[in-house]
Amino acid sequence: MVKEPIDLWIERHEREPDVVAKEKAERFLKAVELGVPDRVPIAGVAGDFLCQYTGISWYDLSYNLEKIPPAVLKFVHDFPHDWGIIFAPMMLEGFVLALAFPDFPDFSNTIRFLTGPVHDILKDKWSQWPGRELREDVHPQFRGGEFMEPKEYKKLIENPVEFLHCVILPRACPGLGAPGSPQWNGAWVRVGMVMQRILSFQLQLFVEIGKRGYPAFPITNAYTSADVIGDFLRYPTGAMLDMRRYPDDFKAACEALVEPILKVATAIPPIPPLTFFFIPLHLNEMLPPKLYNEFYWPYLKKVIETLVEKGYKGFVFFEGDHLPHVETILELPKGWGVAWFERPRDFIKAWETLKGHTTVMGGVPPSLIVGGTPEKIDEYLKDLLSKVKPEGGFILSPGVNELPKGTPVANVRAYINAGLKHGAY
Amino acid sequence: MSSSLEVELERLLKSILDLNEEKALEITENLLTSNVDPLKILEVIKKAAEEIGGRFERGEYFVADLVMAGEILKGISEKVMPKLREVGRSRETVGKLLIGTVEGDIHDIGKNIVVTMAEAVGFEVVDLGVDVPPKKFVEAIKQHNPNIVGLSGLLTLAIDSMKKTVDAIRETGLREKVKIIIGGGRVDQYACEYVGADAWTNDAATGVRIMLKWVREKEGGG
């Protein structure tokens, strides 16, 4: 059997993982600094495809820590990448929990994501988990919900942390009971114990992944004020309607949330050469420019600018089609970070707008990897890379890193192969 | 009188398209108080929904605009329908849509906008909710006999569930009886071919326009 580029790369991971890790780190840093590395960095994939390939269930990936390392280590071995995010154990949006504890830098960032075991304690209504509300073979899901009425904006504005802590958490998390009750106190002690267990598990797993040729950079977390409202308080549709029905309240709430968001983000100090702050955007693509520019962007921009000034680099996931708002990114300082685009209706246009100013990540429709053929994937990536490669500052990635069940293994290999073949400068 | 009625109906249409909720509801209220035929108002709603779809396709409207428009249309319908019943009239439906978020996915923002807009333009809608297994879609097709089946989903796993659903519909010999449209943030032409659907859409407004085109084609074809 003829060896493909991916096979040779896997062999190098086995033979000289330290060299490979060093190459990856240099390649990635160069791209983040808007430079031209030796090759376009290739971002990894995961999702249902990981479960199907390794045979681990979503339940085990969420709850059974001992079953996770063999699956994840096999996966990163067989589908090597330069940089990637694999949630192990599985995690979902939970930034509201961090915002309830912004003055506890020792753990505010750690509880930023919801995990299955924490969900079991809080019984939060924001998320649903396999083996609990969902079947064991189904992806855990964030559903959000409406936990605040429009008339309560005033309280949120007055003291956002107290409001989230004392009003929203009891409503959204029946497992906590009433603030100050034995149930409440006991639940938080349990959350702490569970987080400690997960944290030490993750540290061990990262060491193992690192030994296999994967560099790691520290990452902290931030959020957009309007998404706090949409994701955790008013449901996205409620937030969108509030912008029109209660514009002043909405803006004041966004302003009030900036400070606690920054507190959570800066709980992890910036360490050279690279500490990212991750922000996933949710309402962005749903808003017309008028609403985006008035209710969303000013507060997001403030968070990004403040953190960049402090020495962090941004890593922002622009969900959906962000093209209508893409020019606003140019208002940020050059080299502020990485913009990962899910599915801008014209990726090349986004790239042309931002190249030399922002590191751009994305370019590959997940549906191409799911439904295409290795030949089609190769052809598509060859064409894409001929257009976006020359200037540097580009990271190859699917629009989302989660690929569904049924994604052909040959297609995922074709994606990595094409990056290796056509991505060299 | 009739020309001033025309002017008022035109004002209603404009206020809907301007997404001016307060004004649209106020005009509706006034029209109903002055005993205007409720069906005339429903015609405005239908016209508005189509225009909203067009604006969305042209990139002039965004999801937040559809949500607001949907709220306005719903608000108007809620005022008009009791009046319609009061005068003993009913509304003609343009077709029947069976819709649900496919198995494994519990996201429903897009689906709910489709339901609101499809109802506004005159579809009878059967909403199966979220996390709907293929078998339930098949049973519901047998029970409700819809013209169109809408499969919604946000997660990438939804694409696989959509395929399973279409396969199940085909296996029970019902595929030729219905048009199938898939919708969600992550579906596209590749997904549509893989799933074996008749059409795909990333947004509710385009979806409703496609469905209206289908029912018209069917009418045109006899």
XYZ file of C-alpha atoms in Angstrom:
647
model
C 0.000 0.000 0.000
C 1.348 3.418 -0.927
C 1.942 5.627 2.059
C 0.120 8.925 2.006
C 1.438 12.168 3.535
C -0.680 11.576 6.669
C 0.958 8.149 7.190
C 4.413 9.661 7.000
C 3.379 12.365 9.452
C 1.977 9.753 11.868
C 5.292 7.898 11.671
C 7.160 11.065 12.517
C 4.872 11.585 15.540
C 5.866 8.098 16.705
C 9.544 8.479 15.924
C 10.321 12.019 17.063
C 7.376 13.498 18.958
C 9.462 16.269 20.523
C 10.674 17.516 17.139
C 7.158 17.351 15.730
C 5.761 19.239 18.731
C 8.386 21.950 18.371
C 7.646 22.301 14.660
C 3.926 22.566 15.378
C 4.431 25.220 18.047
C 6.647 27.317 15.748
C 4.259 26.877 12.818
C 1.242 27.843 14.864
C 2.893 30.829 16.561
C 4.070 32.101 13.202
C 0.546 31.941 11.793
C -0.860 33.679 14.888
C 1.741 36.435 14.429
C 0.471 36.863 10.832
C 3.696 35.403 9.506
C 4.504 32.763 6.886
C 5.305 29.402 8.538
C 6.771 26.363 6.750
C 3.257 25.076 6.149
C -0.325 26.146 6.814
C -1.255 24.776 10.272
C -3.994 22.147 10.125
C -6.668 22.234 12.828
C -8.036 18.967 14.207
C -11.527 17.503 14.166
C -13.608 15.650 16.764
C -17.304 15.308 17.588
C -19.465 12.287 16.765
C -16.771 11.185 14.377
C -14.390 10.696 17.311
C -16.983 8.592 19.131
C -17.726 6.469 16.100
C -14.077 5.939 15.203
C -12.895 5.044 18.688
C -16.060 3.316 19.856
C -16.454 5.518 22.947
C -20.024 6.611 23.672
C -21.046 10.188 24.390
C -21.987 9.000 27.855
C -18.506 7.678 28.516
C -16.908 10.764 26.993
C -18.983 12.848 29.400
C -18.858 10.759 32.555
C -16.391 7.858 32.482
C -13.019 9.508 32.861
C -11.092 6.223 32.763
C -12.489 5.365 29.323
C -11.475 8.689 27.785
C -7.656 8.523 27.467
C -7.464 5.393 25.266
C -10.043 6.851 22.870
C -8.577 10.349 22.709
C -4.990 9.129 22.410
C -5.902 6.750 19.593
C -7.768 9.533 17.839
C -4.955 12.105 18.004
C -2.559 9.391 16.847
C -4.599 8.388 13.806
C -5.722 11.916 12.828
C -2.763 14.153 13.602
C -3.150 17.921 13.513
C -1.183 21.026 14.355
C -3.673 22.487 16.764
C -7.067 21.449 18.013
C -9.675 21.457 20.713
C -10.916 18.179 22.116
C -13.207 18.405 25.110
C -12.230 15.540 27.389
C -14.432 15.117 29.279
C -17.105 16.687 27.139
C -18.023 20.258 28.017
C -20.783 22.713 27.191
C -21.334 26.426 27.591
C -21.384 27.444 31.234
C -19.862 30.913 31.318
C -22.673 32.076 33.573
C -21.153 29.951 36.353
C -17.860 31.802 36.010
C -19.762 35.092 36.108
C -21.348 34.063 39.377
C -17.844 33.841 40.897
C -15.714 36.521 39.203
C -13.970 37.413 42.473
C -12.581 33.894 42.856
C -9.760 33.841 40.314
C -8.533 30.482 41.611
C -11.567 28.708 40.136
C -13.779 31.129 38.188
C -12.152 30.116 34.917
C -12.277 26.433 35.754
C -16.053 26.307 36.130
C -16.535 28.259 32.913
C -17.653 25.092 31.095
C -20.427 22.780 32.190
C -19.548 19.102 32.461
C -21.842 16.123 32.925
C -20.822 15.509 36.567
C -21.385 19.186 37.440
C -24.734 19.092 35.628
C -25.706 16.131 37.837
C -25.132 18.279 40.929
C -26.628 21.546 39.713
C -29.403 19.878 37.672
C -29.124 22.967 35.483
C -31.805 23.514 32.871
C -29.341 25.018 30.384
C -27.904 21.699 29.261
C -28.932 18.104 28.559
C -26.588 15.137 28.843
C -26.294 11.595 27.472
C -27.447 8.943 29.878
C -29.457 11.623 31.693
C -31.996 13.629 29.663
C -30.611 12.234 26.389
C -29.784 8.794 25.053
C -26.264 7.549 25.850
C -25.154 7.726 22.236
C -26.236 11.338 21.717
C -24.080 14.454 21.914
C -24.653 16.520 25.087
C -26.495 19.679 24.149
C -26.785 23.220 25.306
C -30.348 24.416 25.027
C -30.381 27.574 27.153
C -33.679 28.886 28.332
C -35.580 31.882 29.646
C -34.757 32.547 33.287
C -35.235 36.288 33.523
C -38.092 38.624 32.733
C -37.588 41.888 30.860
C -38.571 43.859 33.966
C -35.569 42.375 35.774
C -32.976 44.115 33.606
C -32.791 46.834 36.265
C -31.595 44.309 38.877
C -29.103 42.802 36.466
C -27.682 46.239 35.714
C -27.503 47.250 39.368
C -25.416 44.285 40.475
C -24.878 41.674 37.766
C -22.880 39.232 39.893
C -25.323 39.196 42.755
C -28.278 38.922 40.397
C -26.755 35.976 38.523
C -25.664 34.313 41.735
C -28.708 34.786 43.913
C -31.584 35.009 41.411
C -30.630 33.202 38.203
C -28.695 30.230 39.597
C -31.509 29.131 41.955
C -34.003 29.408 39.088
C -31.941 27.573 36.509
C -30.296 25.037 38.827
C -32.847 23.226 41.010
C -30.031 21.055 42.381
C -28.735 24.061 44.324
C -31.845 24.795 46.339
C -32.129 28.170 48.043
C -29.035 30.327 48.491
C -27.463 29.637 51.880
C -29.425 26.435 52.499
C -27.596 23.199 53.391
C -28.430 21.925 49.907
C -26.878 25.026 48.341
C -23.685 24.842 50.383
C -23.346 21.099 50.013
C -23.868 21.282 46.266
C -21.058 23.793 45.853
C -18.695 21.682 47.955
C -19.524 18.779 45.656
C -18.958 20.903 42.567
C -15.532 21.812 43.950
C -14.655 18.168 44.546
C -15.798 17.159 41.077
C -13.913 20.019 39.429
C -10.762 19.036 41.285
C -11.064 15.481 39.983
C -11.688 16.633 36.405
C -8.865 19.153 36.532
C -6.255 16.639 37.651
C -7.550 14.167 35.053
C -7.161 16.803 32.333
C -3.649 17.758 33.418
C -2.611 14.110 33.183
C -4.284 13.665 29.809
C -2.642 16.807 28.405
C 0.765 15.513 29.518
C 0.070 12.265 27.644
C -1.109 14.104 24.529
C 1.970 16.340 24.780
C 4.236 13.290 24.817
C 2.766 12.311 21.462
C 3.877 15.408 19.622
C 1.311 18.009 20.611
C 2.314 21.406 22.003
C -0.059 23.214 24.364
C -0.671 26.904 24.939
C -2.566 28.276 27.920
C -6.048 29.510 27.235
C -8.427 31.640 29.261
C -12.059 32.413 28.617
C -14.170 35.473 27.948
C -17.629 36.116 26.526
C -19.794 38.706 24.845
C -22.252 40.515 27.098
C -25.159 40.112 24.679
C -24.525 36.353 24.510
C -24.639 36.084 28.301
C -28.143 37.518 28.019
C -29.115 35.360 25.015
C -27.564 32.086 26.167
C -28.313 32.071 29.890
C -30.974 34.635 30.746
C -33.475 35.461 28.021
C -32.993 32.783 25.330
C -31.592 34.020 21.979
C -34.985 35.023 20.584
C -35.805 36.900 23.788
C -32.508 38.789 23.606
C -33.146 39.723 19.980
C -36.606 41.059 20.800
C -35.335 42.902 23.885
C -32.847 44.860 21.767
C -35.856 46.392 20.027
C -38.322 46.493 22.907
C -36.010 47.582 25.744
C -32.940 49.058 24.009
C -31.686 51.176 26.902
C -31.944 48.373 29.449
C -30.241 45.959 27.101
C -27.282 48.265 26.505
C -26.884 49.096 30.172
C -26.900 45.380 31.003
C -24.220 44.716 28.390
C -22.098 47.487 29.842
C -22.535 46.145 33.378
C -21.421 42.651 32.329
C -18.100 43.763 30.799
C -16.283 44.115 34.114
C -17.089 40.652 35.515
C -16.314 39.106 32.108
C -12.864 40.728 32.194
C -12.316 39.573 35.768
C -12.960 35.960 34.764
C -10.716 36.263 31.712
C -7.787 37.762 33.618
C -7.954 35.104 36.341
C -5.378 33.268 34.224
C -2.406 35.583 33.635
C -0.950 35.996 30.147
C 2.176 33.866 29.730
C 4.512 34.410 26.750
C 4.781 33.430 23.988
C 1.021 32.884 23.712
C -1.985 32.883 25.991
C -5.302 32.877 24.192
C -8.637 34.109 25.420
C -11.439 32.112 23.813
C -14.780 33.703 22.955
C -17.474 31.804 21.063
C -19.989 34.178 19.476
C -23.607 33.146 19.241
C -26.002 35.977 18.425
C -23.583 37.649 15.990
C -24.828 36.312 12.662
C -28.451 36.646 13.638
C -28.261 40.406 14.042
C -28.624 42.984 11.287
C -25.645 45.389 11.192
C -27.685 48.079 12.938
C -28.339 45.862 15.990
C -24.865 44.292 15.860
C -23.157 47.678 15.874
C -25.327 49.034 18.637
C -25.871 46.121 21.026
C -23.217 43.526 20.352
C -19.952 44.779 18.934
C -19.144 47.743 21.250
C -19.023 45.477 24.312
C -17.244 42.615 22.537
C -14.719 45.092 21.182
C -14.114 46.472 24.651
C -13.430 42.964 26.025
C -11.084 42.079 23.156
C -9.188 45.375 23.224
C -8.702 45.281 26.974
C -7.380 41.719 26.934
C -5.087 42.307 23.943
C -3.663 45.314 25.719
C -2.916 43.115 28.731
C -0.877 40.726 26.585
C -3.370 38.042 25.565
C -4.247 37.009 22.035
C -7.826 36.526 20.982
C -9.267 33.282 19.693
C -12.787 34.078 18.615
C -15.248 31.672 17.025
C -17.486 33.650 14.681
C -20.506 31.378 14.492
C -22.570 31.232 11.336
C -22.181 33.731 8.530
C -20.246 36.645 9.979
C -19.529 38.254 6.618
C -22.002 41.158 7.049
C -20.040 42.291 10.122
C -16.545 41.264 9.100
C -15.245 44.779 8.513
C -15.739 45.718 12.166
C -12.876 43.338 13.005
C -10.533 45.822 11.324
C -11.272 48.216 14.212
C -9.199 45.927 16.457
C -5.416 46.345 16.694
C -3.487 44.491 14.002
C -2.391 41.028 15.155
C -5.025 40.880 17.913
C -5.631 37.182 17.377
C -7.359 34.412 15.459
C -10.780 34.719 13.838
C -12.306 31.282 13.282
C -15.159 31.516 10.813
C -17.853 28.891 10.771
C -19.492 29.488 7.410
C -19.168 32.977 5.996
C -21.118 32.978 2.725
C -17.900 33.978 0.990
C -14.843 32.777 2.857
C -12.404 34.294 0.380
C -14.017 37.694 0.869
C -13.581 37.406 4.650
C -9.961 36.408 4.078
C -9.316 39.243 1.621
C -10.782 41.744 4.087
C -8.709 40.570 7.042
C -5.441 39.203 5.659
C -2.400 40.923 7.140
C -4.512 42.209 10.040
C -6.133 39.142 11.625
C -5.151 35.488 11.575
C -7.973 33.725 9.765
C -9.005 30.153 10.556
C -11.534 27.982 8.695
C -12.301 27.612 5.018
C -13.508 24.002 4.858
C -17.263 23.275 4.940
C -17.794 20.307 7.296
C -20.432 19.031 4.885
C -17.712 18.615 2.242
C -15.829 16.271 4.578
C -19.056 14.453 5.458
C -20.552 14.129 2.001
C -17.680 14.669 -0.437
C -15.114 12.247 -1.810
C -11.339 12.281 -1.156
C -10.867 13.596 -4.717
C -13.379 16.424 -4.243
C -11.811 17.341 -0.908
C -8.336 17.422 -2.411
C -9.501 19.549 -5.314
C -11.352 21.978 -3.030
C -8.436 22.396 -0.624
C -5.907 22.794 -3.413
C -7.976 25.622 -4.844
C -8.603 27.204 -1.422
C -4.949 27.115 -0.421
C -3.847 28.593 -3.735
C -5.979 31.610 -2.832
C -5.340 32.065 0.887
C -1.831 30.735 1.434
C 0.591 33.297 -0.003
C 0.330 35.968 2.709
C 0.561 33.716 5.788
C -1.625 34.247 8.844
C -3.943 31.398 7.884
C -5.000 28.239 9.743
C -6.798 25.502 7.836
C -9.875 24.181 9.602
C -13.408 22.980 9.071
C -16.029 25.607 9.982
C -16.745 23.606 13.123
C -14.441 20.908 14.421
C -17.291 18.542 15.218
C -17.914 16.071 12.430
C -21.000 13.855 12.508
C -21.256 10.108 12.692
C -20.960 8.539 9.283
C -18.149 10.852 8.173
C -15.935 8.595 6.034
C -12.502 7.999 7.551
C -11.006 8.368 4.067
C -12.446 11.898 3.862
C -10.939 13.026 7.160
C -7.615 11.597 6.015
C -8.066 13.401 2.695
C -8.546 16.695 4.546
C -5.283 16.225 6.467
C -3.487 14.898 3.382
C -4.524 17.884 1.307
C -3.358 20.286 4.028
C 0.015 18.543 4.138
C 0.318 18.385 0.344
C -0.921 21.788 -0.716
C -0.247 23.786 2.461
C 3.567 23.966 2.293
C 4.919 27.449 1.565
C -64.292 54.396 2.128
C -62.643 51.606 0.164
C -59.707 53.767 -0.855
C -59.140 54.805 2.749
C -59.282 51.094 3.645
C -56.628 50.436 1.026
C -54.485 53.169 2.577
C -54.872 51.662 6.047
C -54.013 48.160 4.842
C -50.990 49.612 3.065
C -49.974 51.348 6.306
C -50.334 48.044 8.130
C -48.086 46.324 5.601
C -45.494 49.061 5.884
C -45.463 49.006 9.659
C -44.942 45.224 9.630
C -42.073 45.523 7.164
C -40.576 48.375 9.198
C -40.769 45.943 12.149
C -42.744 48.527 14.065
C -44.606 46.230 16.441
C -46.525 48.861 18.339
C -47.836 50.587 15.244
C -48.752 47.343 13.442
C -50.821 46.122 16.388
C -52.464 49.497 16.798
C -53.517 49.658 13.137
C -54.854 46.071 13.350
C -56.861 46.971 16.423
C -58.340 50.016 14.683
C -59.214 48.043 11.556
C -61.001 45.390 13.575
C -62.869 47.977 15.598
C -64.135 49.520 12.375
C -65.369 46.066 11.299
C -63.041 45.508 8.384
C -63.220 42.016 6.901
C -60.630 40.041 8.956
C -59.641 38.134 5.816
C -58.340 41.386 4.357
C -55.942 41.679 7.271
C -54.837 38.072 6.842
C -54.079 38.843 3.200
C -51.776 41.618 4.389
C -50.042 39.160 6.701
C -49.447 36.772 3.821
C -48.121 39.537 1.620
C -45.876 40.726 4.430
C -44.503 37.224 5.058
C -43.565 36.852 1.409
C -41.923 40.251 1.303
C -40.035 39.435 4.525
C -38.717 36.282 2.839
C -37.560 38.329 -0.138
C -35.811 40.836 2.069
C -34.063 38.033 3.933
C -32.898 36.447 0.695
C -31.556 39.790 -0.512
C -29.578 40.104 2.722
C -31.655 43.063 3.928
C -33.174 41.158 6.849
C -31.399 38.981 9.434
C -32.642 36.313 11.842
C -33.336 38.946 14.508
C -35.597 40.692 11.978
C -37.422 37.442 11.224
C -37.952 36.887 14.936
C -39.393 40.376 15.330
C -41.494 40.021 12.167
C -42.750 36.633 13.368
C -43.797 38.154 16.697
C -45.675 40.912 14.889
C -47.432 38.503 12.527
C -48.359 36.278 15.449
C -49.647 39.273 17.399
C -51.828 40.346 14.484
C -53.117 36.785 13.902
C -54.047 36.475 17.554
C -56.180 39.588 17.247
C -57.729 38.607 13.920
C -58.581 34.925 14.449
C -61.209 35.394 17.205
C -62.853 38.038 15.056
C -62.855 35.667 12.096
C -64.542 32.971 14.175
C -66.984 35.546 15.473
C -68.185 36.334 11.960
C -68.331 32.631 11.147
C -65.576 32.654 8.554
C -62.553 30.432 8.231
C -59.294 30.745 6.494
C -58.294 28.699 3.486
C -55.076 26.781 4.060
C -52.448 26.704 1.325
C -51.026 23.335 2.344
C -50.050 21.132 5.236
C -46.557 21.156 6.724
C -45.270 18.507 9.101
C -42.170 19.730 10.871
C -39.805 18.704 13.641
C -36.220 18.893 14.870
C -34.647 15.551 14.021
C -33.520 12.862 16.443
C -30.641 13.731 18.723
C -31.045 17.481 18.342
C -33.034 19.682 20.690
C -32.521 23.090 19.044
C -35.693 24.797 17.971
C -35.126 28.492 17.276
C -35.115 28.048 13.494
C -37.978 25.579 13.512
C -40.124 27.871 15.637
C -39.590 30.788 13.241
C -40.627 28.523 10.353
C -43.764 27.464 12.235
C -44.769 31.072 12.952
C -44.133 32.246 9.401
C -45.657 29.194 7.717
C -48.814 29.595 9.780
C -48.873 33.280 8.938
C -48.883 32.587 5.207
C -51.668 30.054 5.582
C -50.067 26.633 6.061
C -51.633 24.202 8.457
C -48.649 23.184 10.573
C -48.153 20.005 12.579
C -45.181 20.598 14.860
C -43.666 17.401 16.255
C -41.256 19.267 18.545
C -37.603 18.396 19.074
C -35.558 15.172 19.111
C -38.061 13.449 16.820
C -37.119 9.870 15.807
C -37.574 8.792 12.154
C -40.370 6.415 13.163
C -42.388 9.275 14.618
C -42.045 11.266 11.388
C -43.256 8.241 9.421
C -46.228 7.684 11.716
C -47.128 11.365 11.592
C -47.012 11.382 7.785
C -49.466 8.471 7.763
C -51.708 10.202 10.279
C -51.663 13.782 8.968
C -51.003 13.316 5.264
C -48.925 16.504 4.811
C -47.773 17.956 1.470
C -44.426 18.936 2.912
C -42.122 17.526 5.577
C -39.637 19.884 7.202
C -36.596 18.403 8.967
C -34.809 20.870 11.182
C -31.532 20.638 13.089
C -28.575 22.705 14.184
C -25.945 20.166 15.173
C -23.787 18.417 12.602
C -25.193 15.129 13.903
C -28.581 16.319 12.670
C -27.480 15.699 9.086
C -27.114 12.008 9.836
C -30.521 11.940 11.553
C -32.067 13.731 8.578
C -30.702 11.046 6.289
C -32.099 8.307 8.506
C -35.475 10.044 8.532
C -35.600 10.382 4.748
C -34.504 6.737 4.416
C -37.293 5.666 6.773
C -39.837 7.682 4.790
C -38.580 6.065 1.572
C -38.628 2.556 3.029
C -42.284 2.891 3.971
C -43.168 3.997 0.448
C -44.177 7.512 1.479
C -41.330 9.398 -0.175
C -43.235 10.194 -3.380
C -46.170 11.596 -1.416
C -44.248 14.422 0.218
C -41.747 17.100 -0.606
C -38.942 17.192 1.946
C -37.043 20.287 2.963
C -34.136 20.295 5.423
C -33.231 23.392 7.386
C -30.607 24.524 9.845
C -27.453 26.519 10.237
C -25.179 23.780 8.975
C -27.065 22.285 6.044
C -26.110 23.030 2.468
C -26.223 21.506 -1.011
C -23.789 18.725 -0.037
C -25.969 17.873 2.960
C -29.131 18.005 0.836
C -27.736 15.481 -1.649
C -26.415 13.245 1.114
C -29.742 13.307 2.951
C -31.840 12.857 -0.186
C -34.094 15.868 0.438
C -35.757 18.028 -2.223
C -34.491 21.351 -0.919
C -32.411 22.898 1.822
C -32.324 26.241 3.563
C -30.264 28.028 6.189
C -33.140 30.289 7.132
C -36.820 30.189 7.860
C -37.876 32.858 5.374
C -36.307 31.162 2.367
C -37.743 27.881 3.586
C -41.261 29.300 3.643
C -40.793 30.761 0.167
C -39.640 27.406 -1.192
C -42.672 25.732 0.362
C -45.037 28.307 -1.110
C -43.444 27.735 -4.521
C -44.062 23.997 -4.160
C -47.731 24.351 -3.317
C -48.205 26.808 -6.196
C -46.464 24.467 -8.624
C -48.753 21.715 -7.468
C -51.794 23.912 -7.978
C -50.480 24.949 -11.391
C -49.890 21.333 -12.335
C -53.522 20.551 -11.494
